[in-house]
PDB file of C-alpha atoms in Angstrom:
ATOM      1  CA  UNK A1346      78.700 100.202 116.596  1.00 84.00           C
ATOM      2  CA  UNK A1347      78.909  98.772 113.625  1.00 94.00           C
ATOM      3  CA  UNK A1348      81.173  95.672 112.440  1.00 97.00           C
ATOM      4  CA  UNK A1349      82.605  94.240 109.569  1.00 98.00           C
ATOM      5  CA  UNK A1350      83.953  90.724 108.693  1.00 98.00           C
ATOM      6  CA  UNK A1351      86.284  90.046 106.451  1.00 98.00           C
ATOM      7  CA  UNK A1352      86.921  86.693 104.983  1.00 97.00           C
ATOM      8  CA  UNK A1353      90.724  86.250 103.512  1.00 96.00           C
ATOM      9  CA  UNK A1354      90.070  82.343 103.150  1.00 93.00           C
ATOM     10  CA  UNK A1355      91.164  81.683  99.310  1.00 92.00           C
ATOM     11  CA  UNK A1356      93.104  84.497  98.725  1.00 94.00           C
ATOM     12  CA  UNK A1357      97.233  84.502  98.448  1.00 93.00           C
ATOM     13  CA  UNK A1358      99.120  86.117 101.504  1.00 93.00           C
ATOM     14  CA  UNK A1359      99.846  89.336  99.689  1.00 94.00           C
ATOM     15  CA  UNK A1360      96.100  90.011  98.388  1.00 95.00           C
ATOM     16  CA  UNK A1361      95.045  88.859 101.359  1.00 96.00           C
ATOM     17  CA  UNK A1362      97.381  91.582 103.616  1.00 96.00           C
ATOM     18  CA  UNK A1363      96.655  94.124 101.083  1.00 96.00           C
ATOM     19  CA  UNK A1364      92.764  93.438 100.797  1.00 97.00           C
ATOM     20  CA  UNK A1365      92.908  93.538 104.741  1.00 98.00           C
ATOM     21  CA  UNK A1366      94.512  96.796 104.364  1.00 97.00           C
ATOM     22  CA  UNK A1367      92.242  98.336 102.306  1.00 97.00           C
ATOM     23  CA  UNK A1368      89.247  97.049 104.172  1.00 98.00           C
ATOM     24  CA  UNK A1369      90.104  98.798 107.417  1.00 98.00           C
ATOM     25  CA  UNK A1370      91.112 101.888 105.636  1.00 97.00           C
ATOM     26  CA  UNK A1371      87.579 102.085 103.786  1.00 98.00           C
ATOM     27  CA  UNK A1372      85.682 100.985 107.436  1.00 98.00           C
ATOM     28  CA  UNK A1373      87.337 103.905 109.041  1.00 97.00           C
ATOM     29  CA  UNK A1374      86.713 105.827 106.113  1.00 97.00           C
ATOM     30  CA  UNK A1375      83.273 104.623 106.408  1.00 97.00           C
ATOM     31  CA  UNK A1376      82.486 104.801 110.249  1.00 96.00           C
ATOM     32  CA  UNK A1377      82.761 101.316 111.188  1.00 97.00           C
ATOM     33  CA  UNK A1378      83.497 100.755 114.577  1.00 98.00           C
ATOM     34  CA  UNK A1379      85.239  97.029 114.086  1.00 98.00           C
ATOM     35  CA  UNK A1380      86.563  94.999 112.145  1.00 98.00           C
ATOM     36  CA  UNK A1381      86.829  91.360 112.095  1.00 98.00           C
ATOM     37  CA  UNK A1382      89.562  90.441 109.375  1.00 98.00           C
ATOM     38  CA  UNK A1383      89.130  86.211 109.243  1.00 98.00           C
ATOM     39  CA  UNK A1384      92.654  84.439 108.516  1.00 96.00           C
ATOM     40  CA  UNK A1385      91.686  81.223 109.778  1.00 93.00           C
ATOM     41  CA  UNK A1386      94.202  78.168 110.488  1.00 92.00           C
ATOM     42  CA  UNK A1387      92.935  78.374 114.450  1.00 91.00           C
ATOM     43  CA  UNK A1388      95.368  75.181 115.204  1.00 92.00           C
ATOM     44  CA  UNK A1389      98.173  77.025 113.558  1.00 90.00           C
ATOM     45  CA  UNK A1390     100.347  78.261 116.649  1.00 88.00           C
ATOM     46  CA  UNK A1391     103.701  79.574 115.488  1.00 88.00           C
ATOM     47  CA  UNK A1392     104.836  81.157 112.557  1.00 84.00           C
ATOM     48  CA  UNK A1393     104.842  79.292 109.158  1.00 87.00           C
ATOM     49  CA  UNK A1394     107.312  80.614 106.091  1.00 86.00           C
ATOM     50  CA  UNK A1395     104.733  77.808 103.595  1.00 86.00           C
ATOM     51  CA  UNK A1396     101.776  76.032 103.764  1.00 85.00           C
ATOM     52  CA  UNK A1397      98.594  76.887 106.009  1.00 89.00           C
ATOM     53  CA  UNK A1398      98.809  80.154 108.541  1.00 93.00           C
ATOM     54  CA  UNK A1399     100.652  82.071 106.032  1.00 94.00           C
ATOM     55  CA  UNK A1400      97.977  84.798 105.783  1.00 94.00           C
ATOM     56  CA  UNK A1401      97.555  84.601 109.617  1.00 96.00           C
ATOM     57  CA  UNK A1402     101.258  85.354 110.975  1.00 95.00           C
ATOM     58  CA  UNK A1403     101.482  88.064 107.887  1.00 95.00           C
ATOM     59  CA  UNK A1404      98.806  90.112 109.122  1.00 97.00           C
ATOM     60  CA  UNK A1405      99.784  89.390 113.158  1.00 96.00           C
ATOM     61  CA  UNK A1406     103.005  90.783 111.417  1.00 95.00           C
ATOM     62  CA  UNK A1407     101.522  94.034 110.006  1.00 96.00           C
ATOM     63  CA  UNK A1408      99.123  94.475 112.909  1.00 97.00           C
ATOM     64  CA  UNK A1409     101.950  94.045 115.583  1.00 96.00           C
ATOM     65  CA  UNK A1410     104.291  96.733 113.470  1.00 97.00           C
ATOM     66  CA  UNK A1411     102.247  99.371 113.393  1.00 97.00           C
ATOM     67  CA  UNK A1412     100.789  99.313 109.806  1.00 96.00           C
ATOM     68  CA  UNK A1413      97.582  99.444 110.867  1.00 97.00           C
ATOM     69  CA  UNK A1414      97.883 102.453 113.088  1.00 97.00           C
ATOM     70  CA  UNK A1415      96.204 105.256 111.387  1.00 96.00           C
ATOM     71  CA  UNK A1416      93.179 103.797 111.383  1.00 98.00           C
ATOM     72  CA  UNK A1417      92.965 101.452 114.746  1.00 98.00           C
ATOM     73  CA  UNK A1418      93.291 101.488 118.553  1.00 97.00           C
ATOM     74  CA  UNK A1419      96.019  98.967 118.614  1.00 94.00           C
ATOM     75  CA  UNK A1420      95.788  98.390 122.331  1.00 94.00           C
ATOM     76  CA  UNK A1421      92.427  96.870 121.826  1.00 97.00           C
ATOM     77  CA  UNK A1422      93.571  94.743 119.266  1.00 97.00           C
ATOM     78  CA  UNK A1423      92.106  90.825 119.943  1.00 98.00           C
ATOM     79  CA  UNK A1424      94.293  87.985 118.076  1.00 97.00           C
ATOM     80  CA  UNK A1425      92.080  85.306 118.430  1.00 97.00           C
ATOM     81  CA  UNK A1426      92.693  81.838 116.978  1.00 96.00           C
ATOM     82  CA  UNK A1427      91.167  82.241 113.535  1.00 96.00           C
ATOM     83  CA  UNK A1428      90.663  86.035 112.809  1.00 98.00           C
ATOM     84  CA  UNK A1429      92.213  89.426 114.157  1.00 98.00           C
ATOM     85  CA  UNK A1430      89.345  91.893 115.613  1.00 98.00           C
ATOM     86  CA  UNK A1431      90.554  95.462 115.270  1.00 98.00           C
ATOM     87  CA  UNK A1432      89.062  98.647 117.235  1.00 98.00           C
ATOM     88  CA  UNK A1433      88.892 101.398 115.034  1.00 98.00           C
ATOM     89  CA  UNK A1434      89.527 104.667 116.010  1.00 98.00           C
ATOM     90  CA  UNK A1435      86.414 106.866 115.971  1.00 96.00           C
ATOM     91  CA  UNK A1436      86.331 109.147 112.598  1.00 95.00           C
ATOM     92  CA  UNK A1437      84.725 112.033 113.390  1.00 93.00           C
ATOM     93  CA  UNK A1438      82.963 112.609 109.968  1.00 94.00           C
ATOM     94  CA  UNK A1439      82.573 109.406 108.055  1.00 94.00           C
ATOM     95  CA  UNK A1440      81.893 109.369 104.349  1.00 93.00           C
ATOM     96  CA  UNK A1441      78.694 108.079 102.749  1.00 91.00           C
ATOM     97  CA  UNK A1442      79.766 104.265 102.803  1.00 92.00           C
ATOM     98  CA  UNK A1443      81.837 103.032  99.679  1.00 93.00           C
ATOM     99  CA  UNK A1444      83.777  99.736  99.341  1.00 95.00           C
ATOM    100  CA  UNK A1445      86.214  98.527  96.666  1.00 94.00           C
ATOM    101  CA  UNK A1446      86.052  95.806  94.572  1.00 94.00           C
ATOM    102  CA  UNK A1447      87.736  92.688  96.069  1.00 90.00           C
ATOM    103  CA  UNK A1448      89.798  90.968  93.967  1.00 91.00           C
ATOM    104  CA  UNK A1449      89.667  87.078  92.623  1.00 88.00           C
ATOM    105  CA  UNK A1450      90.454  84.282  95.172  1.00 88.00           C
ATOM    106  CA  UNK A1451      93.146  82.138  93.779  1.00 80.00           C
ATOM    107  CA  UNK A1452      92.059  78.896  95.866  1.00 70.00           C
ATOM    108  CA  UNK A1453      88.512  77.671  96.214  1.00 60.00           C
TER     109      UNK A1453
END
């Protein structure tokens, strides 16, 4: 099975939920099997409206609400402290693999 990881480190919350988006959407597309989106901000434990864990309770957010659910098995769904690992659901005829560009990261 394969598994991608996606690093969201440097991005703002909103190119960093829609980037996340669009990754899992091309990895189903694609026949990935997983799909490791990494949020970080492991000592964050409770939602934040500013600062650090931002981009982590925003995609808990989307994940827990169902955005995700076309394309994963949201009962295997593992929040762990510094990334989200999503079980996609099998596609039965996966495209030659193509990715998008990913856009700038705002923070270093």
């Amino acid at each position: 099975m394969r598994k991608l990881s996606v690093d969201l480190h440097g991005h703002d919350v909103l190119t960093a939920v829609d980037l996340a988006w669009q990754r899992v959407s091309e990895a189903y597309s694609n026949g990935y099997g997983t799909v490791e989106l990494l949020h970080g901000a492991g000592d964050v434990t409770e939602p934040v409206e500013a600062g650090r864990g931002r981009i982590k309770w925003a995609l808990r957010r989307a994940v827990e609400g169902g955005e995700l659910n076309s394309f994963i098995e949201p009962g295997k769904t593992w929040f762990k402290a510094g990334s989200i690992v999503l079980t996609l659901k099998n596609n039965p005829r996966p495209q030659r693999e193509q990715w998008g560009r990913e856009p700038p990261r705002a923070h270093r």
